[in-house]
Coordinates of C-alpha atoms and ligand atoms in Angstrom, one line a residue:
M1 CA -7.2 68.2 4.3
S2 CA -6.2 69.0 7.8
G3 CA -3.6 67.0 9.6
S4 CA -5.9 66.3 12.5
Q5 CA -7.9 64.0 10.2
A6 CA -5.1 61.6 9.7
P7 CA -2.3 61.3 12.3
V8 CA 1.0 61.1 10.7
W9 CA 4.5 59.7 11.6
P10 CA 6.6 62.0 13.7
A11 CA 9.3 63.8 11.6
A12 CA 12.2 61.7 13.0
F13 CA 10.5 58.5 12.0
A14 CA 9.6 59.8 8.5
E15 CA 13.2 60.8 8.1
R16 CA 14.4 57.4 9.2
Y17 CA 12.1 55.5 6.8
R18 CA 13.2 57.7 4.0
S19 CA 16.9 57.4 4.6
A20 CA 16.5 53.6 5.0
G21 CA 15.1 53.6 1.4
H22 CA 11.6 52.4 2.5
W23 CA 9.8 55.5 1.4
R24 CA 11.1 56.3 -2.0
G25 CA 8.8 59.2 -3.1
E26 CA 6.8 57.0 -5.4
T27 CA 3.1 57.5 -6.1
F28 CA 0.6 55.0 -7.6
G29 CA -0.2 57.3 -10.5
R30 CA 3.4 57.7 -11.4
M31 CA 4.0 54.0 -10.9
L32 CA 1.4 53.0 -13.5
R33 CA 2.7 55.7 -15.9
D34 CA 6.3 54.4 -15.6
R35 CA 5.2 50.8 -16.3
A36 CA 3.0 51.9 -19.2
T37 CA 6.0 53.8 -20.7
A38 CA 8.4 50.9 -20.2
H39 CA 6.1 48.2 -21.6
P40 CA 2.8 49.5 -23.0
G41 CA 1.9 46.3 -24.8
R42 CA 2.2 43.9 -21.9
T43 CA -1.0 42.6 -20.4
A44 CA -2.0 44.3 -17.1
I45 CA -5.5 43.2 -16.4
V46 CA -7.5 40.1 -17.6
D47 CA -11.2 40.3 -16.9
P48 CA -12.6 36.9 -17.9
A49 CA -16.2 37.6 -17.1
S50 CA -16.3 40.2 -19.8
D51 CA -13.6 38.7 -21.9
R52 CA -11.4 41.9 -21.7
R53 CA -7.6 42.1 -21.6
W54 CA -6.1 45.6 -21.0
S55 CA -2.5 46.3 -21.7
Y56 CA -0.5 48.6 -19.4
G57 CA -0.8 51.3 -22.1
E58 CA -4.6 50.9 -22.2
L59 CA -5.0 50.9 -18.4
D60 CA -2.8 54.0 -18.2
D61 CA -4.8 55.8 -20.9
R62 CA -8.1 54.8 -19.4
A63 CA -7.0 56.1 -16.0
D64 CA -6.0 59.4 -17.6
R65 CA -9.3 59.8 -19.5
L66 CA -11.5 58.8 -16.5
A67 CA -9.5 61.2 -14.3
A68 CA -10.2 64.0 -16.8
G69 CA -13.9 63.2 -16.8
L70 CA -14.1 63.1 -13.1
V71 CA -12.3 66.4 -12.7
A72 CA -14.8 67.9 -15.2
R73 CA -17.6 66.7 -12.8
G74 CA -16.0 68.5 -9.9
I75 CA -14.1 65.6 -8.2
A76 CA -11.0 67.2 -6.8
K77 CA -7.8 66.3 -4.9
G78 CA -8.6 65.2 -1.4
D79 CA -12.3 64.3 -2.2
R80 CA -13.5 61.0 -0.9
V81 CA -15.1 58.5 -3.3
V82 CA -16.8 55.4 -2.1
V83 CA -15.8 52.6 -4.4
Q84 CA -17.9 49.4 -4.2
L85 CA -17.0 47.3 -7.2
P86 CA -16.7 43.5 -7.6
N87 CA -13.6 41.9 -9.3
I88 CA -14.0 43.7 -12.7
A89 CA -11.5 45.6 -14.8
E90 CA -13.2 48.9 -14.0
F91 CA -12.0 48.6 -10.4
F92 CA -8.5 49.4 -11.5
E93 CA -9.5 52.1 -14.0
V94 CA -11.5 53.9 -11.2
V95 CA -8.9 53.5 -8.5
F96 CA -6.0 54.7 -10.7
A97 CA -8.0 57.6 -12.0
L98 CA -8.7 58.7 -8.4
F99 CA -5.0 58.2 -7.6
R100 CA -4.1 60.5 -10.5
I101 CA -6.5 63.2 -9.2
G102 CA -5.4 62.7 -5.6
A103 CA -9.0 61.9 -4.6
L104 CA -9.3 59.1 -2.1
P105 CA -11.0 55.8 -2.8
V106 CA -12.9 54.6 0.2
F107 CA -12.7 50.8 -0.3
A108 CA -16.1 49.3 0.4
L109 CA -16.8 45.6 -0.1
P110 CA -19.4 44.2 -2.4
A111 CA -21.1 42.6 0.6
H112 CA -21.8 45.9 2.3
R113 CA -25.3 47.2 2.4
E114 CA -27.2 50.4 3.1
T115 CA -26.1 50.7 6.7
E116 CA -22.4 50.4 5.9
I117 CA -22.4 52.4 2.7
R118 CA -24.5 55.2 4.1
Y119 CA -22.0 55.4 7.0
F120 CA -19.0 55.5 4.8
C121 CA -20.6 58.3 2.6
E122 CA -21.7 60.3 5.6
F123 CA -18.6 59.9 7.7
T124 CA -16.1 60.6 4.9
E125 CA -18.4 63.3 3.4
A126 CA -18.0 61.5 0.1
T127 CA -18.7 63.4 -3.1
A128 CA -19.2 60.3 -5.3
Y129 CA -20.0 56.6 -5.1
V130 CA -19.1 54.0 -7.7
I131 CA -21.0 50.7 -8.2
A132 CA -21.6 48.0 -10.7
G133 CA -25.2 48.0 -11.7
E134 CA -26.0 44.4 -10.8
H135 CA -23.7 41.8 -9.6
G136 CA -24.0 38.4 -7.9
G137 CA -27.8 38.7 -8.1
Y138 CA -27.8 42.0 -6.2
D139 CA -29.0 45.3 -7.6
Y140 CA -26.5 48.0 -6.4
R141 CA -28.6 50.7 -8.2
E142 CA -31.3 50.2 -5.6
L143 CA -28.8 50.5 -2.8
A144 CA -27.5 53.7 -4.4
T145 CA -31.0 55.1 -4.7
A146 CA -31.6 54.4 -1.0
V147 CA -28.2 55.9 0.1
R148 CA -28.5 59.0 -2.1
A149 CA -31.9 59.8 -0.7
K150 CA -30.4 59.9 2.8
V151 CA -27.0 61.5 2.0
P152 CA -27.6 64.8 0.2
G153 CA -23.9 65.6 0.0
L154 CA -23.3 62.6 -2.3
R155 CA -23.3 64.4 -5.6
H156 CA -22.5 61.6 -8.1
V157 CA -23.2 57.9 -8.5
F158 CA -21.4 56.2 -11.3
V159 CA -22.3 52.8 -12.6
A160 CA -20.0 50.4 -14.3
G161 CA -21.7 48.1 -16.7
P162 CA -24.5 48.1 -19.2
D163 CA -27.5 49.6 -17.4
A164 CA -27.0 52.6 -15.2
G165 CA -30.6 53.2 -14.4
E166 CA -31.2 56.7 -13.0
F167 CA -27.4 57.2 -12.5
E168 CA -24.5 58.2 -14.8
P169 CA -22.8 55.3 -16.7
L170 CA -19.1 55.2 -15.9
D171 CA -18.6 54.7 -19.6
A172 CA -19.9 58.2 -20.3
V173 CA -17.4 59.9 -18.0
P174 CA -14.0 59.7 -19.8
A175 CA -12.7 62.8 -21.5
E176 CA -9.6 64.1 -23.3
P177 CA -6.8 63.8 -20.8
V178 CA -5.9 66.9 -18.9
E179 CA -2.7 67.9 -17.1
L180 CA -3.1 67.1 -13.4
A181 CA -0.9 68.1 -10.5
E182 CA 0.7 64.9 -9.1
P183 CA -0.1 64.1 -5.5
A184 CA 2.8 64.1 -3.1
P185 CA 4.2 60.7 -2.0
D186 CA 3.3 61.5 1.6
D187 CA -0.3 62.5 0.7
L188 CA -3.1 60.0 1.6
A189 CA -3.8 57.6 -1.3
F190 CA -7.0 56.0 0.0
L191 CA -9.0 55.0 3.0
Q192 CA -9.1 51.3 3.8
L193 CA -11.7 49.8 6.2
S194 CA -10.9 48.3 9.6
G195 CA -12.3 45.0 10.6
G196 CA -13.2 46.8 13.8
S197 CA -14.3 45.9 17.2
T198 CA -16.5 49.0 17.8
G199 CA -20.0 50.1 17.0
V200 CA -19.0 51.6 13.6
P201 CA -16.1 50.7 11.3
K202 CA -13.0 52.8 11.5
L203 CA -11.2 54.2 8.4
I204 CA -7.5 53.6 7.8
P205 CA -5.6 56.4 6.1
R206 CA -2.7 55.0 3.9
T207 CA -0.2 57.2 2.0
H208 CA 1.4 56.4 -1.4
D209 CA 4.9 56.1 0.2
D210 CA 3.9 53.8 3.0
Y211 CA 1.6 51.5 1.0
L212 CA 4.0 51.2 -1.9
Y213 CA 6.7 50.2 0.5
S214 CA 4.5 47.3 1.8
V215 CA 3.8 46.4 -1.8
R216 CA 7.5 46.4 -2.8
G217 CA 8.5 44.5 0.3
S218 CA 5.8 41.9 -0.3
N219 CA 6.9 41.5 -3.9
E220 CA 10.5 40.7 -2.8
I221 CA 9.3 38.2 -0.2
C222 CA 6.8 36.5 -2.5
A223 CA 9.2 36.6 -5.6
V224 CA 6.8 38.6 -7.7
D225 CA 8.3 39.8 -11.0
E226 CA 7.2 40.7 -14.5
H227 CA 6.5 37.0 -15.2
S228 CA 4.0 36.7 -12.3
V229 CA 0.4 36.2 -13.0
Y230 CA -1.7 37.0 -9.9
L231 CA -5.2 35.6 -9.6
C232 CA -7.4 38.0 -7.6
V233 CA -9.9 35.7 -5.9
L234 CA -10.8 37.6 -2.8
P235 CA -12.7 40.9 -3.1
A236 CA -10.2 43.3 -4.9
A237 CA -10.7 46.1 -2.4
H238 CA -9.5 44.1 0.6
N239 CA -6.0 44.8 1.8
F240 CA -4.8 41.2 1.3
P241 CA -5.6 40.8 -2.4
L242 CA -4.8 44.4 -3.0
S243 CA -1.2 44.5 -1.6
S244 CA 0.0 41.2 -0.1
P245 CA 1.4 41.2 -2.7
G246 CA -1.8 41.2 -4.6
T247 CA -2.9 43.1 -7.6
L248 CA -0.9 46.1 -6.9
G249 CA 2.2 44.0 -6.4
A250 CA 1.7 42.3 -9.7
L251 CA 1.2 45.7 -11.4
Y252 CA 4.2 47.2 -9.6
A253 CA 6.4 44.3 -11.0
G254 CA 5.0 44.6 -14.5
G255 CA 3.1 41.3 -14.2
T256 CA -0.5 40.4 -15.0
V257 CA -3.6 40.5 -12.8
V258 CA -6.4 38.0 -13.6
L259 CA -9.7 38.8 -12.0
C260 CA -11.5 35.8 -10.7
P261 CA -15.3 36.4 -10.8
Q262 CA -16.0 33.7 -8.3
P263 CA -13.9 32.1 -5.6
G264 CA -14.8 28.5 -6.1
P265 CA -12.5 26.0 -7.7
E266 CA -14.9 25.3 -10.5
V267 CA -14.3 28.9 -11.7
A268 CA -10.7 29.4 -10.5
F269 CA -9.1 26.2 -11.7
P270 CA -9.9 26.6 -15.4
L271 CA -8.6 30.2 -15.1
I272 CA -5.3 29.0 -13.5
E273 CA -4.9 26.6 -16.4
R274 CA -5.8 29.0 -19.2
E275 CA -3.9 32.1 -17.9
R276 CA -1.0 30.1 -16.4
V277 CA -1.5 31.8 -13.0
T278 CA 1.6 31.7 -10.8
L279 CA 0.3 32.9 -7.5
T280 CA -2.9 33.8 -5.6
G281 CA -4.2 34.5 -2.1
L282 CA -7.0 32.8 -0.2
V283 CA -8.7 32.9 3.2
P284 CA -8.5 29.5 5.1
P285 CA -12.0 28.3 4.2
L286 CA -11.3 28.7 0.5
A287 CA -7.8 27.1 0.8
L288 CA -9.6 24.1 2.4
L289 CA -12.1 23.9 -0.4
W290 CA -9.4 24.2 -3.1
T291 CA -7.1 21.5 -1.6
E292 CA -10.1 19.2 -1.4
A293 CA -11.1 19.9 -5.0
A294 CA -7.6 19.7 -6.5
A295 CA -7.1 16.0 -6.4
D296 CA -9.6 15.1 -9.1
S297 CA -10.2 18.5 -10.8
G298 CA -8.7 17.4 -14.1
H299 CA -7.2 20.8 -14.5
D300 CA -3.5 21.6 -15.0
L301 CA -2.5 23.6 -12.0
S302 CA 1.2 23.2 -12.6
S303 CA 1.8 26.9 -13.2
L304 CA 0.8 27.8 -9.6
Q305 CA 4.0 28.4 -7.6
V306 CA 2.7 30.1 -4.5
L307 CA -0.5 30.0 -2.5
L308 CA -0.8 32.7 0.1
V309 CA -3.2 32.0 2.9
G310 CA -4.2 34.5 5.5
G311 CA -6.9 36.7 7.0
A312 CA -7.7 34.2 9.7
K313 CA -5.7 31.4 11.4
F314 CA -4.9 28.5 9.0
S315 CA -4.7 25.3 11.0
E316 CA -1.6 23.3 10.9
Q317 CA -3.4 20.2 9.6
A318 CA -4.8 22.1 6.7
A319 CA -1.5 23.9 6.0
R320 CA 0.2 20.5 5.7
R321 CA -2.2 19.5 2.9
V322 CA -1.5 22.4 0.6
R323 CA 1.7 21.3 -1.0
P324 CA 0.7 17.7 -1.7
A325 CA -2.7 18.7 -3.0
L326 CA -1.8 21.8 -5.1
G327 CA 1.9 21.2 -5.8
C328 CA 2.9 24.7 -4.8
T329 CA 4.5 26.5 -1.8
L330 CA 2.3 27.7 0.9
Q331 CA 3.0 31.2 2.3
Q332 CA 1.1 32.1 5.4
V333 CA 0.2 35.8 5.7
F334 CA -0.8 37.4 8.9
G335 CA -1.6 41.0 8.0
M336 CA -3.9 43.9 8.9
A337 CA -5.3 46.8 6.9
E338 CA -3.8 49.1 9.6
G339 CA -0.3 48.1 8.3
L340 CA 1.9 45.3 9.6
V341 CA 2.1 42.2 7.3
N342 CA 3.9 39.0 8.2
Y343 CA 4.8 36.3 5.8
T344 CA 6.5 32.9 6.1
R345 CA 9.4 33.0 3.6
L346 CA 9.5 30.8 0.5
D347 CA 12.7 29.2 1.8
D348 CA 11.5 28.7 5.4
P349 CA 11.6 25.0 6.5
E350 CA 8.2 23.3 5.9
E351 CA 7.7 23.1 9.7
V352 CA 8.0 26.9 10.0
I353 CA 5.6 27.3 7.0
V354 CA 2.9 25.1 8.5
T355 CA 3.2 26.1 12.2
T356 CA 3.7 29.9 12.1
Q357 CA 2.1 32.9 10.6
G358 CA 5.4 34.4 9.4
R359 CA 7.5 37.4 10.3
P360 CA 7.3 41.1 9.4
I361 CA 8.1 42.5 6.0
S362 CA 10.5 45.2 7.2
P363 CA 13.6 45.2 9.5
D364 CA 12.0 48.5 10.8
D365 CA 8.7 46.8 11.8
E366 CA 8.8 47.0 15.6
I367 CA 7.1 44.1 17.4
R368 CA 6.2 44.0 21.1
V369 CA 4.5 41.2 22.9
V370 CA 3.1 42.6 26.2
D371 CA 0.9 41.6 29.1
D372 CA -2.3 43.4 30.2
E373 CA -0.2 46.2 31.7
D374 CA 1.8 46.8 28.5
E375 CA 4.9 45.3 30.1
D376 CA 7.1 43.4 27.6
L377 CA 7.1 39.6 27.9
P378 CA 10.0 37.3 27.3
V379 CA 10.4 35.7 23.9
G380 CA 8.1 32.7 23.7
A381 CA 5.5 34.0 26.1
T382 CA 1.9 34.6 24.8
G383 CA 0.6 38.2 25.0
H384 CA -0.8 41.2 23.2
L385 CA 0.8 42.2 19.9
L386 CA 1.8 45.9 19.6
T387 CA 3.5 47.2 16.5
R388 CA 4.9 50.3 14.9
G389 CA 6.7 50.8 11.6
P390 CA 7.1 52.3 8.2
Y391 CA 3.8 51.1 6.8
T392 CA 1.7 50.9 10.0
I393 CA -0.7 53.8 10.6
R394 CA -0.3 56.1 13.6
G395 CA -4.0 56.7 13.9
Y396 CA -7.4 56.1 12.3
W397 CA -8.9 58.8 10.1
N398 CA -10.8 61.4 12.1
A399 CA -11.1 59.3 15.3
P400 CA -9.2 60.9 18.1
E401 CA -11.0 59.0 20.9
H402 CA -10.5 55.6 19.2
N403 CA -6.9 56.5 18.6
A404 CA -6.2 57.2 22.2
R405 CA -7.3 53.6 22.9
S406 CA -6.0 51.8 19.9
F407 CA -2.5 53.3 20.0
T408 CA 0.1 53.7 22.8
A409 CA 1.4 57.1 23.6
D410 CA 4.5 56.4 21.7
G411 CA 2.6 55.3 18.6
F412 CA 2.4 51.5 18.8
Y413 CA -0.8 50.1 17.3
R414 CA -2.7 47.7 19.6
T415 CA -3.5 45.0 17.1
G416 CA -5.9 43.1 19.5
D417 CA -4.2 39.9 18.5
I418 CA -2.7 37.5 21.0
V419 CA 0.5 36.1 19.7
R420 CA 3.8 34.4 20.6
L421 CA 7.2 34.9 19.1
T422 CA 9.3 31.9 18.2
P423 CA 13.1 31.9 18.7
T424 CA 13.4 32.4 15.0
G425 CA 11.4 35.6 15.1
H426 CA 8.2 34.1 13.6
L427 CA 4.8 35.0 15.0
V428 CA 2.2 32.4 16.0
V429 CA -1.3 33.8 16.4
E430 CA -2.8 32.3 19.5
G431 CA -6.0 34.2 19.8
R432 CA -7.7 37.6 20.0
A433 CA -8.3 40.1 22.7
K434 CA -10.5 42.4 20.6
D435 CA -14.3 41.9 20.6
Q436 CA -14.5 40.7 17.1
I437 CA -15.5 37.6 15.3
N438 CA -13.3 36.4 12.4
R439 CA -15.7 34.5 10.2
G440 CA -13.4 32.8 7.7
G441 CA -11.4 36.0 7.3
E442 CA -14.5 38.3 7.3
K443 CA -14.3 40.5 10.4
I444 CA -17.4 41.3 12.5
A445 CA -17.4 43.7 15.4
A446 CA -19.6 42.2 18.1
E447 CA -20.7 45.6 19.3
E448 CA -22.0 46.7 15.8
V449 CA -24.2 43.6 15.5
E450 CA -25.3 43.9 19.2
N451 CA -26.5 47.5 18.6
H452 CA -28.7 46.4 15.7
I453 CA -30.2 43.5 17.6
L454 CA -30.9 45.9 20.5
A455 CA -32.9 48.1 18.2
H456 CA -35.6 45.3 18.0
P457 CA -38.6 46.3 20.2
S458 CA -38.8 42.9 21.9
V459 CA -35.1 42.7 22.8
H460 CA -33.9 43.6 26.3
D461 CA -30.2 42.7 25.9
A462 CA -27.9 41.0 23.4
N463 CA -24.4 39.6 23.3
V464 CA -22.6 38.4 20.1
V465 CA -19.7 35.9 20.3
G466 CA -17.8 33.6 18.1
E467 CA -18.3 29.9 18.2
P468 CA -16.1 27.2 16.5
D469 CA -17.0 26.2 13.0
P470 CA -15.2 23.5 11.1
Y471 CA -15.2 25.3 7.8
L472 CA -15.2 29.0 8.7
G473 CA -13.0 28.7 11.8
E474 CA -15.6 30.8 13.6
R475 CA -19.2 31.8 13.1
T476 CA -21.4 34.1 15.1
C477 CA -23.8 33.3 17.8
A478 CA -26.1 36.0 19.3
Y479 CA -27.4 35.5 22.9
V480 CA -30.6 37.4 23.3
I481 CA -32.7 38.3 26.4
L482 CA -36.2 39.2 25.4
R483 CA -38.2 41.9 27.3
T484 CA -40.5 40.6 30.0
G485 CA -44.0 40.2 28.4
A486 CA -42.6 40.5 24.9
E487 CA -44.0 38.0 22.4
R488 CA -41.9 34.8 21.9
L489 CA -39.7 35.2 18.9
K490 CA -38.1 32.6 16.6
P491 CA -34.3 33.0 16.0
V492 CA -35.1 33.7 12.3
A493 CA -37.0 36.8 13.3
I494 CA -33.8 38.3 14.8
K495 CA -31.8 37.4 11.8
R496 CA -34.3 38.9 9.4
F497 CA -34.5 42.0 11.5
V498 CA -30.8 42.5 11.3
R499 CA -30.7 41.9 7.6
E500 CA -33.6 44.3 7.0
R501 CA -31.7 47.0 8.8
G502 CA -29.4 47.0 5.8
L503 CA -26.4 45.2 7.3
A504 CA -23.9 43.1 5.2
G505 CA -25.0 39.5 5.0
Y506 CA -21.9 38.1 6.7
K507 CA -22.7 40.1 9.8
V508 CA -26.1 38.5 10.3
P509 CA -25.8 36.0 13.2
D510 CA -25.4 32.4 12.2
R511 CA -27.2 31.3 15.3
V512 CA -29.5 33.1 17.8
E513 CA -30.0 31.7 21.3
F514 CA -32.7 33.1 23.6
V515 CA -31.6 33.1 27.3
E516 CA -32.9 34.3 30.6
S517 CA -29.7 35.9 31.7
F518 CA -26.0 36.3 30.8
P519 CA -23.2 34.7 32.8
Q520 CA -21.3 37.3 34.9
T521 CA -17.8 37.8 36.0
G522 CA -16.8 38.2 39.7
V523 CA -17.4 41.9 39.5
G524 CA -20.8 41.6 37.9
K525 CA -19.8 42.3 34.3
I526 CA -21.2 40.2 31.5
S527 CA -18.7 37.4 30.8
K528 CA -18.2 37.0 27.1
K529 CA -15.6 34.3 27.9
H530 CA -18.4 32.2 29.5
L531 CA -20.7 32.9 26.6
R532 CA -18.1 31.8 24.1
S533 CA -17.5 28.5 26.0
A534 CA -21.3 28.0 26.3
A535 CA -21.6 28.5 22.5
A536 CA -18.7 26.1 21.8
H537 CA -20.5 23.4 23.8
T538 CA -24.0 23.8 22.4
V539 CA -25.1 21.5 19.6
P540 CA -26.5 23.7 16.9
T541 CA -30.1 23.1 16.1
Q542 CA -30.9 25.8 13.6
P543 CA -30.4 26.1 9.9
Ligands
LIG601 C1 -6.3 41.0 6.9 O1 -6.6 42.3 7.2 P1 -7.9 42.7 8.1 O2 -7.6 44.2 8.4 O3 -9.1 42.3 7.4 O4 -7.8 41.9 9.4 C2 -6.7 41.9 10.3 C3 -6.9 40.9 11.4 C4 -5.7 40.7 12.2 O5 -5.5 41.6 13.2 C5 -6.0 39.3 12.8 O6 -6.9 39.4 13.8 C6 -6.6 38.6 11.6 O7 -7.2 39.6 10.8 N1 -5.7 37.8 10.8 C7 -5.2 36.6 11.1 C8 -4.3 36.2 10.1 N2 -4.4 37.2 9.1 C9 -5.2 38.2 9.6 N3 -5.3 35.8 12.2 C10 -4.7 34.6 12.2 N4 -3.9 34.2 11.2 C11 -3.7 35.0 10.1 N5 -2.9 34.5 9.1 O8 -6.9 40.0 7.3 C12 -5.1 40.8 6.1 C13 -4.4 41.9 5.5 C14 -3.3 41.8 4.7 C15 -2.8 40.5 4.5 C16 -3.5 39.4 5.0 C17 -4.6 39.5 5.8

């Protein structure tokens, strides 16, 4: 793979991160092998939906065998493979098999639909796509049929589960293990997805060395060890449940991962009780739901020591309720798939835990809070967060134009978040400068949705903004101007149109408002600020 596809850290920085002991030359494939050698019989993965428990030895062996079968089918080092799996054991079998080959998983979410998957396959020139046949009432085989018809380069579709339809069952792939050249620690391990603020999602190239450092650092901060049992509630492919400290943290430490098939308390609480879960990570809406349900759930949640909450701002009032309701320590997490992750520490005073979003993992995470002209602001002032460090990317994959905008000349990532630093070095997230809606932790790029609405023949112009929602924090509102003379439409027609274009459900606007014109700024540009405040002051009238 050419260097231009994934900008890397300058040599002097790489040297610094190695000599500081952050980058230790580990790889994910080797990590699993070492754990499996040290304690083959210990439980690595519990998949309650299918009643399977895989030991470290079994996971290691499965990864080897699947890797061999994939290699026999032509999947090679550097190839991209779109992985769209729910929280099932095969997720880890597939991902570790790809790590062993040095092929790159592209981490799609189960909610993604034809538009997103087709884009990932085309943009990354993926050779394979891995799905579960049917899950959550949705048939991924139909999605794969539609995608493969349009992306001829996609050579393989593998289906985990009982009925592969026209595709190859994942179960049929494993073969006798073969000797494989181990990827280098500074090779790319996978491509993660950016929440994004542009028309199409950007891909985030992460290396073994940099990601494993964030995992190891997270484990230390969250006190993850071989006794830890991590309940994976959020979609396994997302950066938060994957590495903060997440499933990879638990596996790194020799602990156990329990896969939660559904995020609601009615499924999660019995699992916490049965598997003696010690920690888990949730987005704020789920944390709210769990704290409400805990009081009279009748389940023994006493094993739970730490609840991580992140992905979107957790309100102070809600944060205060966690310990009394669930009897565990709250850790706020403010992270991003591009790198930087902040945690409140387990021994931080309660006030810090409930009022801040934590501080960085690494002493070598550089944080700048700047004004609109990139000038540094004094501590305590609110401004744009820029960051650079040992596990924050230096550029998106294959996106030179984006990179020129999203990174400063000296390599700081422009997070798009508006923050303030407290005198103790903790960050408080105050808002967002990027044109994105954070719908309960799910990120929606306004421009992407606007482009789809604009494709409607009756639409003249569209603007998508976030509006407050008591449960999600924010939801989406689309302001739409219809063409003169176009037939009157109902809001639901726009929603249906967007959905039928094959966009993930969470991106379909919650509310559509037809207007005659958009508010403008002094210089005649459309003012999203005014639209947001209009949205916040409208009483919703639609389902
Ligand atoms: C996590 O990663 P992404 O890539 O889905 O989203 C990153 C963005 C941040 O830039 C920020 O805008 C928002 O999500 N965010 C938060 C937050 N945590 C993330 N905003 C306010 N408060 C928080 N605690 O969301 C992610 C990755 C790793 C760990 C945790 C979350």
